[in-house]
């Protein structure tokens, strides 16, 4: 039975995974386990060299050079230890991805559009990693200097399991866990690997069944079936789409999360099932946990967050969603999406504050 071809993200990553990325991840696993067994002290540098080689192999010398240039510029700007300057640098580097002349030049480096998109997606995710390192560098004390060197930035930015599509792991978590010396047990790691592969294979089979049998995205791409459907049917289609999105990210984040475990790191929690969620706030906290931690640590809390006045809280939340919308591409529909999510979070928090008043609680 033919599959629904309208979900670009699933088709794109599955195709790349089958062609090269999955084999490069297997290579990372082998290098990681050998270095943990024989060269534990040098594990970060072994994985850094492998990640840089994999980047060169997949994106070419020019793609590798662009990512290395972004990393170098971010590190140089971080030397001023000014958070505002670091953010300005990150936003400028991110904005270069949307300059038509730059886009055209990068497209000419590759034979296919898919190769160009791989570079685009990779640089977008690397931008968050560079921002995380640079802000931690701005905030670090002099005693922490050895763990905030350019070499550690390269080890973080070129860590291959999270290289193309995440999940996001903040630099402070990555460096602490990567520097931690642990007893290595091949038997334990093998059991983790086998169980993890079985779980990911089950999720992949489920996603493939949904793609081949449900045709959710094909229905959404045509106005006629949507106009003819009842409100109950439209609600069912919407639920089916978000459930597929959830299963899809169990696979896309499950593979790198398994490799993180094999490397002795604690990955961000995998997405929670959307059927269990009833609020915007919980959705943002528990679907993409790595992105949520990034947004809270580097945008929401520095801008005041929940500890500031009502206006300050509204502003810091709005700034957080504005960045998410811009990072995802900045198209008009993403601004609408970000605004609606912001309103949802604000309404929920407003109702919680009202319900926390003792008079209202007595009435209830």
Short mmCIF file of C-alpha atoms in Angstrom, two decimals:
data_model
loop_
_atom_site.label_atom_id
_atom_site.label_comp_id
_atom_site.label_asym_id
_atom_site.label_seq_id
_atom_site.Cartn_x
_atom_site.Cartn_y
_atom_site.Cartn_z
CA UNK A 1 0.00 0.00 0.00
CA UNK A 2 1.47 3.42 -0.96
CA UNK A 3 2.36 5.78 1.87
CA UNK A 4 1.15 9.32 2.46
CA UNK A 5 3.97 11.42 0.92
CA UNK A 6 2.79 14.77 2.34
CA UNK A 7 4.69 14.69 5.65
CA UNK A 8 7.99 16.14 4.44
CA UNK A 9 9.85 15.85 7.75
CA UNK A 10 9.28 12.11 8.23
CA UNK A 11 10.07 11.21 4.61
CA UNK A 12 13.14 13.46 4.62
CA UNK A 13 14.81 12.10 7.77
CA UNK A 14 13.93 8.47 7.05
CA UNK A 15 15.51 8.80 3.59
CA UNK A 16 18.67 10.40 4.98
CA UNK A 17 18.78 7.85 7.80
CA UNK A 18 18.68 4.92 5.40
CA UNK A 19 21.27 6.45 3.09
CA UNK A 20 23.99 7.72 5.43
CA UNK A 21 23.05 9.16 8.82
CA UNK A 22 22.16 5.83 10.45
CA UNK A 23 25.52 4.36 9.41
CA UNK A 24 27.37 7.41 10.72
CA UNK A 25 25.52 7.04 14.04
CA UNK A 26 26.63 3.39 14.18
CA UNK A 27 30.19 4.62 13.58
CA UNK A 28 29.81 7.09 16.45
CA UNK A 29 28.58 4.27 18.69
CA UNK A 30 31.65 2.14 17.90
CA UNK A 31 34.08 5.04 18.49
CA UNK A 32 32.29 5.93 21.71
CA UNK A 33 32.37 2.42 23.16
CA UNK A 34 36.02 1.84 22.23
CA UNK A 35 37.04 5.21 23.72
CA UNK A 36 35.05 4.49 26.92
CA UNK A 37 36.74 1.12 27.20
CA UNK A 38 40.32 2.17 26.40
CA UNK A 39 40.57 5.98 26.38
CA UNK A 40 37.99 7.28 28.89
CA UNK A 41 40.04 10.41 29.59
CA UNK A 42 40.12 11.33 25.89
CA UNK A 43 36.53 10.35 25.05
CA UNK A 44 35.29 13.95 24.38
CA UNK A 45 38.11 14.55 21.90
CA UNK A 46 37.66 11.20 20.12
CA UNK A 47 33.95 11.97 19.67
CA UNK A 48 34.76 15.54 18.57
CA UNK A 49 37.12 14.33 15.83
CA UNK A 50 34.57 11.76 14.68
CA UNK A 51 31.79 14.38 14.59
CA UNK A 52 33.92 16.77 12.53
CA UNK A 53 34.82 13.96 10.10
CA UNK A 54 31.15 12.94 9.78
CA UNK A 55 30.16 16.57 9.14
CA UNK A 56 32.83 16.88 6.43
CA UNK A 57 31.73 13.61 4.81
CA UNK A 58 28.03 14.49 4.77
CA UNK A 59 28.02 18.26 4.17
CA UNK A 60 31.26 18.62 2.24
CA UNK A 61 34.21 20.91 2.91
CA UNK A 62 32.12 24.06 2.37
CA UNK A 63 29.32 23.00 4.69
CA UNK A 64 31.89 22.02 7.34
CA UNK A 65 33.64 25.38 6.88
CA UNK A 66 30.37 27.32 7.39
CA UNK A 67 29.60 25.53 10.66
CA UNK A 68 33.19 25.96 11.86
CA UNK A 69 33.02 29.67 10.93
CA UNK A 70 29.76 30.15 12.88
CA UNK A 71 31.34 28.39 15.87
CA UNK A 72 34.51 30.53 15.71
CA UNK A 73 32.55 33.80 15.40
CA UNK A 74 30.32 32.84 18.35
CA UNK A 75 33.36 32.01 20.49
CA UNK A 76 35.12 35.26 19.55
CA UNK A 77 32.06 37.36 20.45
CA UNK A 78 31.65 35.43 23.73
CA UNK A 79 35.10 36.69 24.83
CA UNK A 80 33.48 40.08 25.60
CA UNK A 81 31.26 38.24 28.16
CA UNK A 82 28.23 40.38 27.31
CA UNK A 83 25.00 38.38 27.05
CA UNK A 84 23.29 41.01 24.90
CA UNK A 85 26.17 41.01 22.41
CA UNK A 86 26.11 37.21 22.32
CA UNK A 87 22.39 37.19 21.54
CA UNK A 88 22.86 39.83 18.84
CA UNK A 89 25.59 37.70 17.24
CA UNK A 90 23.39 34.57 17.36
CA UNK A 91 20.41 36.34 15.76
CA UNK A 92 22.61 37.81 13.01
CA UNK A 93 24.11 34.39 12.22
CA UNK A 94 20.61 32.89 12.19
CA UNK A 95 19.35 35.64 9.89
CA UNK A 96 22.03 34.81 7.29
CA UNK A 97 20.09 31.59 6.57
CA UNK A 98 17.26 33.73 5.15
CA UNK A 99 19.27 36.01 2.84
CA UNK A 100 18.33 35.05 -0.76
CA UNK A 101 21.84 35.61 -2.18
CA UNK A 102 23.41 33.44 0.55
CA UNK A 103 20.75 30.75 0.01
CA UNK A 104 21.45 30.67 -3.74
CA UNK A 105 25.21 30.42 -3.16
CA UNK A 106 24.81 27.49 -0.76
CA UNK A 107 22.42 25.68 -3.11
CA UNK A 108 25.12 25.67 -5.78
CA UNK A 109 27.40 23.66 -3.49
CA UNK A 110 25.15 20.61 -3.76
CA UNK A 111 23.62 18.46 -6.49
CA UNK A 112 20.22 18.07 -4.83
CA UNK A 113 17.82 20.24 -2.81
CA UNK A 114 17.83 17.63 -0.03
CA UNK A 115 21.56 18.12 0.55
CA UNK A 116 21.07 21.89 0.83
CA UNK A 117 18.21 21.41 3.31
CA UNK A 118 20.42 19.15 5.43
CA UNK A 119 22.93 21.99 5.72
CA UNK A 120 20.13 24.44 6.52
CA UNK A 121 18.63 22.26 9.27
CA UNK A 122 22.06 21.49 10.72
CA UNK A 123 23.12 25.15 10.92
CA UNK A 124 19.78 26.08 12.55
CA UNK A 125 20.28 23.51 15.31
CA UNK A 126 24.01 24.36 15.67
CA UNK A 127 23.02 27.99 16.21
CA UNK A 128 21.24 27.00 19.44
CA UNK A 129 24.27 25.00 20.58
CA UNK A 130 26.61 27.93 19.87
CA UNK A 131 24.27 30.26 21.76
CA UNK A 132 24.15 27.91 24.76
CA UNK A 133 27.95 27.66 24.96
CA UNK A 134 28.47 31.41 24.47
CA UNK A 135 26.00 32.39 27.19
CA UNK A 136 27.49 29.87 29.62
CA UNK A 137 30.90 31.36 28.77
CA UNK A 138 29.56 34.84 29.59
CA UNK A 139 28.31 33.62 32.97
CA UNK A 140 31.19 31.30 33.95
CA UNK A 141 33.64 32.04 36.75
CA UNK A 142 37.40 32.06 36.19
CA UNK A 143 37.70 28.72 38.04
CA UNK A 144 35.56 27.13 35.30
CA UNK A 145 37.78 28.37 32.46
CA UNK A 146 39.27 24.95 31.46
CA UNK A 147 35.78 23.56 30.74
CA UNK A 148 34.85 26.61 28.63
CA UNK A 149 37.69 26.49 26.13
CA UNK A 150 37.32 26.57 22.34
CA UNK A 151 38.16 22.85 22.30
CA UNK A 152 35.18 22.13 24.56
CA UNK A 153 32.99 24.25 22.31
CA UNK A 154 34.03 22.14 19.31
CA UNK A 155 33.36 18.94 21.28
CA UNK A 156 29.88 20.26 22.11
CA UNK A 157 28.97 21.67 18.69
CA UNK A 158 30.26 18.65 16.71
CA UNK A 159 28.80 15.98 19.02
CA UNK A 160 27.25 13.84 16.30
CA UNK A 161 24.09 12.19 17.77
CA UNK A 162 22.47 15.63 18.22
CA UNK A 163 24.15 17.20 15.19
CA UNK A 164 21.45 17.45 12.51
CA UNK A 165 18.12 17.57 14.33
CA UNK A 166 18.70 17.60 18.09
CA UNK A 167 17.47 17.04 20.73
CA UNK A 168 18.95 20.09 22.37
CA UNK A 169 21.18 19.68 25.41
CA UNK A 170 22.50 22.79 27.17
CA UNK A 171 26.27 23.12 27.43
CA UNK A 172 26.40 23.12 31.24
CA UNK A 173 24.65 19.71 31.33
CA UNK A 174 26.76 18.32 28.47
CA UNK A 175 30.15 19.35 29.88
CA UNK A 176 29.42 18.16 33.44
CA UNK A 177 28.26 14.75 32.25
CA UNK A 178 30.97 14.35 29.60
CA UNK A 179 33.72 15.13 32.14
CA UNK A 180 32.30 12.69 34.68
CA UNK A 181 34.36 9.50 34.98
CA UNK A 182 32.16 6.41 35.25
CA UNK A 183 32.79 2.69 35.51
CA UNK A 184 32.18 1.14 32.10
CA UNK A 185 30.14 -2.05 31.83
CA UNK A 186 29.88 -3.55 28.36
CA UNK A 187 27.13 -5.92 29.54
CA UNK A 188 24.98 -3.07 30.92
CA UNK A 189 25.47 -0.97 27.79
CA UNK A 190 24.58 -3.91 25.57
CA UNK A 191 21.30 -4.47 27.43
CA UNK A 192 20.47 -0.74 27.18
CA UNK A 193 21.20 -0.88 23.43
CA UNK A 194 19.05 -3.95 22.77
CA UNK A 195 16.04 -2.66 24.74
CA UNK A 196 16.39 0.77 23.13
CA UNK A 197 16.52 -0.66 19.59
CA UNK A 198 13.39 -2.77 20.24
CA UNK A 199 11.47 0.28 21.52
CA UNK A 200 12.55 2.50 18.60
CA UNK A 201 11.71 -0.24 16.09
CA UNK A 202 8.21 -0.51 17.61
CA UNK A 203 7.70 3.29 17.36
CA UNK A 204 9.00 3.29 13.77
CA UNK A 205 6.58 0.48 12.79
CA UNK A 206 3.71 2.40 14.37
CA UNK A 207 4.64 5.59 12.51
CA UNK A 208 4.92 3.69 9.22
CA UNK A 209 1.48 2.13 9.79
CA UNK A 210 0.00 5.59 10.38
CA UNK A 211 1.68 6.94 7.23
CA UNK A 212 0.48 4.01 5.10
CA UNK A 213 -3.08 3.69 6.44
CA UNK A 214 -4.34 7.04 7.75
CA UNK A 215 -3.35 9.63 5.07
CA UNK A 216 -3.76 12.46 7.59
CA UNK A 217 -1.44 14.90 5.81
CA UNK A 218 -2.87 14.16 2.36
CA UNK A 219 -6.35 15.04 3.68
CA UNK A 220 -5.03 18.29 5.15
CA UNK A 221 -3.45 19.27 1.84
CA UNK A 222 -6.85 19.40 0.09
CA UNK A 223 -9.66 21.76 1.05
CA UNK A 224 -12.54 19.66 -0.37
CA UNK A 225 -12.50 16.75 2.13
CA UNK A 226 -12.04 19.20 5.01
CA UNK A 227 -15.03 21.30 3.94
CA UNK A 228 -17.18 18.17 3.63
CA UNK A 229 -16.15 16.74 7.02
CA UNK A 230 -18.21 17.19 10.20
CA UNK A 231 -16.78 18.96 13.23
CA UNK A 232 -16.29 15.59 14.95
CA UNK A 233 -14.33 14.32 11.94
CA UNK A 234 -12.18 17.47 11.89
CA UNK A 235 -11.47 17.01 15.60
CA UNK A 236 -10.47 13.39 14.94
CA UNK A 237 -8.15 14.47 12.12
CA UNK A 238 -6.52 17.08 14.34
CA UNK A 239 -5.99 14.50 17.11
CA UNK A 240 -4.59 11.99 14.60
CA UNK A 241 -2.12 14.56 13.30
CA UNK A 242 -0.72 15.49 16.71
CA UNK A 243 -0.54 11.80 17.68
CA UNK A 244 1.51 11.08 14.56
CA UNK A 245 3.70 14.09 15.38
CA UNK A 246 4.28 12.57 18.84
CA UNK A 247 5.17 9.10 17.48
CA UNK A 248 7.42 10.67 14.84
CA UNK A 249 9.48 12.48 17.47
CA UNK A 250 9.73 9.37 19.61
CA UNK A 251 11.74 7.98 16.67
CA UNK A 252 13.61 11.15 15.65
CA UNK A 253 14.63 11.95 19.25
CA UNK A 254 14.71 8.34 20.44
CA UNK A 255 17.69 7.37 18.27
CA UNK A 256 20.04 10.16 19.49
CA UNK A 257 18.72 9.75 23.07
CA UNK A 258 19.78 6.08 22.98
CA UNK A 259 23.26 7.04 21.78
CA UNK A 260 23.52 9.67 24.52
CA UNK A 261 22.79 6.93 27.06
CA UNK A 262 25.43 4.71 25.48
CA UNK A 263 27.92 7.58 25.85
CA UNK A 264 27.16 7.81 29.59
CA UNK A 265 25.06 10.98 29.26
CA UNK A 266 21.51 11.62 30.45
CA UNK A 267 19.41 12.72 27.45
CA UNK A 268 16.44 15.08 27.74
CA UNK A 269 13.24 13.14 28.41
CA UNK A 270 11.41 11.97 25.29
CA UNK A 271 8.10 13.69 24.40
CA UNK A 272 5.07 12.94 26.58
CA UNK A 273 2.00 11.53 24.85
CA UNK A 274 -0.14 14.44 23.65
CA UNK A 275 -3.32 12.57 24.66
CA UNK A 276 -2.28 13.03 28.31
CA UNK A 277 -1.88 16.80 27.99
CA UNK A 278 -4.59 19.31 28.75
CA UNK A 279 -2.67 22.59 28.90
CA UNK A 280 -0.36 24.73 26.76
CA UNK A 281 2.10 25.02 29.64
CA UNK A 282 2.47 21.26 30.09
CA UNK A 283 2.79 20.80 26.32
CA UNK A 284 5.76 23.18 26.19
CA UNK A 285 7.37 21.70 29.29
CA UNK A 286 7.14 18.04 28.36
CA UNK A 287 7.10 17.67 24.56
CA UNK A 288 10.50 19.03 23.53
CA UNK A 289 12.20 19.05 26.94
CA UNK A 290 15.61 20.13 25.61
CA UNK A 291 14.20 23.18 23.80
CA UNK A 292 12.11 24.09 26.87
CA UNK A 293 15.20 24.04 29.11
CA UNK A 294 17.07 26.21 26.60
CA UNK A 295 14.25 28.78 26.43
CA UNK A 296 13.80 28.94 30.20
CA UNK A 297 17.52 29.17 31.03
CA UNK A 298 18.60 31.65 28.35
CA UNK A 299 15.51 33.78 27.62
CA UNK A 300 12.64 33.45 30.11
CA UNK A 301 14.56 33.60 33.42
CA UNK A 302 17.14 36.28 32.36
CA UNK A 303 14.24 38.51 31.23
CA UNK A 304 12.54 38.24 34.62
CA UNK A 305 10.21 35.29 34.16
CA UNK A 306 7.61 34.48 36.79
CA UNK A 307 9.59 36.34 39.48
CA UNK A 308 9.00 39.72 37.82
CA UNK A 309 5.87 41.88 37.67
CA UNK A 310 2.85 40.90 35.58
CA UNK A 311 4.04 43.10 32.70
CA UNK A 312 7.55 41.64 32.98
CA UNK A 313 6.20 38.12 32.92
CA UNK A 314 4.07 38.89 29.85
CA UNK A 315 7.08 40.43 28.10
CA UNK A 316 9.51 37.58 28.90
CA UNK A 317 6.95 35.00 27.74
CA UNK A 318 6.27 36.97 24.54
CA UNK A 319 10.01 37.25 23.84
CA UNK A 320 10.41 33.49 24.34
CA UNK A 321 7.67 32.63 21.83
CA UNK A 322 8.95 35.28 19.41
CA UNK A 323 12.36 33.58 19.36
CA UNK A 324 10.78 30.14 18.84
CA UNK A 325 8.77 31.46 15.88
CA UNK A 326 11.81 33.18 14.35
CA UNK A 327 14.10 30.17 14.86
CA UNK A 328 11.60 27.84 13.16
CA UNK A 329 11.68 30.02 10.04
CA UNK A 330 9.85 33.26 10.77
CA UNK A 331 7.05 32.72 8.23
CA UNK A 332 3.74 34.47 8.93
CA UNK A 333 1.93 31.28 9.99
CA UNK A 334 4.66 30.65 12.58
CA UNK A 335 4.07 34.08 14.11
CA UNK A 336 0.34 33.28 14.35
CA UNK A 337 1.20 29.91 15.91
CA UNK A 338 3.56 31.54 18.42
CA UNK A 339 1.01 34.22 19.31
CA UNK A 340 -1.76 31.67 19.91
CA UNK A 341 0.54 29.59 22.12
CA UNK A 342 1.55 32.72 24.03
CA UNK A 343 -2.11 33.62 24.58
CA UNK A 344 -2.85 30.06 25.72
CA UNK A 345 -0.04 30.13 28.30
CA UNK A 346 -1.03 33.61 29.52
CA UNK A 347 -4.70 32.65 29.93
CA UNK A 348 -3.77 29.49 31.84
CA UNK A 349 -1.41 31.34 34.17
CA UNK A 350 -3.98 34.11 34.67
CA UNK A 351 -6.68 31.61 35.65
CA UNK A 352 -4.24 29.84 38.03
CA UNK A 353 -3.49 33.17 39.75
CA UNK A 354 -7.19 33.94 40.10
CA UNK A 355 -7.94 30.48 41.50
CA UNK A 356 -5.10 30.83 44.03
CA UNK A 357 -6.87 33.77 45.74
CA UNK A 358 -8.20 32.57 49.10
CA UNK A 359 -11.65 34.13 48.55
CA UNK A 360 -12.06 32.25 45.23
CA UNK A 361 -10.87 29.01 46.85
CA UNK A 362 -13.48 29.44 49.62
CA UNK A 363 -16.20 29.96 47.02
CA UNK A 364 -15.11 26.81 45.16
#
